[in-house]
Tab-separated table of C-alpha atoms in Angstrom:
chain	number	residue	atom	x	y	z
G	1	UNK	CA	126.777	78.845	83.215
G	2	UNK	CA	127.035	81.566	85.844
G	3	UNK	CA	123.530	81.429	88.607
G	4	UNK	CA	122.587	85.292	89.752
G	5	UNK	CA	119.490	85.926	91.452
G	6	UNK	CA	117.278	82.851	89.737
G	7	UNK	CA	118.879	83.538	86.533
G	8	UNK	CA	120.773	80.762	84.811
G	9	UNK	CA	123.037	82.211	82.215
G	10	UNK	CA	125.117	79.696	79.707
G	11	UNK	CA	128.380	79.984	78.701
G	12	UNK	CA	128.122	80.642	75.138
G	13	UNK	CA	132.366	78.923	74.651
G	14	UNK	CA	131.106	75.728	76.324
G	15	UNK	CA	127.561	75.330	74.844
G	16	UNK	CA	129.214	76.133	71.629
G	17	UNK	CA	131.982	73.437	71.935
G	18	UNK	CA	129.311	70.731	73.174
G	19	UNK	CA	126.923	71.167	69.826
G	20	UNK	CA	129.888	71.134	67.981
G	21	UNK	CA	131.437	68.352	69.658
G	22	UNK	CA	127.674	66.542	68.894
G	23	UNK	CA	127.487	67.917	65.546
G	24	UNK	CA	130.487	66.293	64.600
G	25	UNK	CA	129.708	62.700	66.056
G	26	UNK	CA	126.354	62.819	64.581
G	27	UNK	CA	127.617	63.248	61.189
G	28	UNK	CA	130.420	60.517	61.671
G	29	UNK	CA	127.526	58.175	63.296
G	30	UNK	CA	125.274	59.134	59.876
G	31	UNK	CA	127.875	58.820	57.678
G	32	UNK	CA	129.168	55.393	59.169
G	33	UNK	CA	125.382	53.720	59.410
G	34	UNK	CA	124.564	55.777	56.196
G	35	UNK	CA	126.647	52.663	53.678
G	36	UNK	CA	124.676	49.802	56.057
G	37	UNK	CA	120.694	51.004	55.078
G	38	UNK	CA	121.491	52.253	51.265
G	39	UNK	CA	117.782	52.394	50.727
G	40	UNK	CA	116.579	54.591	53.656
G	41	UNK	CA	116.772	58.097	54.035
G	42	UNK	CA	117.990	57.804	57.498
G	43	UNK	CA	119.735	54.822	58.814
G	44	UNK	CA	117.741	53.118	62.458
G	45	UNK	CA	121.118	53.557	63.859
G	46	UNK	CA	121.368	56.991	63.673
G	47	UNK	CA	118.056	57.459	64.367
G	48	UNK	CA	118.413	55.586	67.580
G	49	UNK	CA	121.496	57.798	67.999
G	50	UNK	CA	119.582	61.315	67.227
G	51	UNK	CA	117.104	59.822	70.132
G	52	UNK	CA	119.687	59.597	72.534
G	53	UNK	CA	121.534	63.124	71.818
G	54	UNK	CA	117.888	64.460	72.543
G	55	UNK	CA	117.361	62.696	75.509
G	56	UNK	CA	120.876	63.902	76.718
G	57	UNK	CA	119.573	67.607	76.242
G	58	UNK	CA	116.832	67.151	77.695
G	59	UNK	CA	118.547	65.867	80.561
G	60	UNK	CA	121.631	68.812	80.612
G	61	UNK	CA	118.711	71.148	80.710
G	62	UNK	CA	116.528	69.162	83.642
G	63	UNK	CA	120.434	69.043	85.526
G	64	UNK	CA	121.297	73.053	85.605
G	65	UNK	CA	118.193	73.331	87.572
G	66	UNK	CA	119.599	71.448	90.637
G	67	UNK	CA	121.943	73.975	92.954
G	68	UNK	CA	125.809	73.722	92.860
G	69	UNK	CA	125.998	73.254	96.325
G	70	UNK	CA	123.626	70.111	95.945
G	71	UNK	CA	126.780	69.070	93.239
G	72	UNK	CA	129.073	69.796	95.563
G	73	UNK	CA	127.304	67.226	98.266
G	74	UNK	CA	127.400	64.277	95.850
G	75	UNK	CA	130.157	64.646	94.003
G	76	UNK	CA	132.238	62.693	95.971
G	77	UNK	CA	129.961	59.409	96.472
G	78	UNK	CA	129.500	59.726	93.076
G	79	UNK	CA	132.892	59.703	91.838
G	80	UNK	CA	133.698	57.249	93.966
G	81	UNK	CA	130.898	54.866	92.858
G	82	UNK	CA	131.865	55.542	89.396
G	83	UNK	CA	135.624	54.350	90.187
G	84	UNK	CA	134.018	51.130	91.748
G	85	UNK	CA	131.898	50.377	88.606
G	86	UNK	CA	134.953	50.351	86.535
G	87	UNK	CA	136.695	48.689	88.769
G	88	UNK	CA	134.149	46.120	88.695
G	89	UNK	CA	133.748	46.091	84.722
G	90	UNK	CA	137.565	45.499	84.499
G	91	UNK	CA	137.324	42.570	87.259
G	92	UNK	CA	133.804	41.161	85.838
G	93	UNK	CA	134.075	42.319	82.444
G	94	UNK	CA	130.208	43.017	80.418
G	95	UNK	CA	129.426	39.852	79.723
């Protein structure tokens, strides 16, 4: 995605890899829940995981609206509050 005047442009290599990188776990989450629910068209689990892939969109669209340089301002804390979380999962653990 390249910004020019206003104008968000995508990257057709990257938005092509992403769909096909959900396209493909979609189909292995469908085809895993697909032997649990014989009966029903579509499994609840891959329902629930269809809901989540369009939340995600939603959300990647909502995202390239915010500036680079605001990116650029948080990436730091937020990497390094990401390395503390997992630090803290690995010393905690989930449950």
């Amino acid at each position: 995605m390249t910004e020019t005047h206003n104008e968000i442009r995508w990257d057709g290599a990257i938005v092509t890899s992403a769909l096909l990188l959900v396209g493909t776990g979609m189909l292995l989450n469908y085809s895993t829940t697909a032997a649990l629910e014989i009966g029903v068209m579509i499994p609840p689990l891959a329902l629930r995981h269809a809901g989540g892939v369009a939340f995600a969109l939603l959300c990647a669209c909502a995202v390239t609206r915010i500036p680079v340089a605001a990116w650029q301002r948080v990436a730091r804390p937020l990497w390094a509050t990401t390395c503390i979380l997992l630090i803290a999962t690995q010393l905690f653990g989930v449950e």
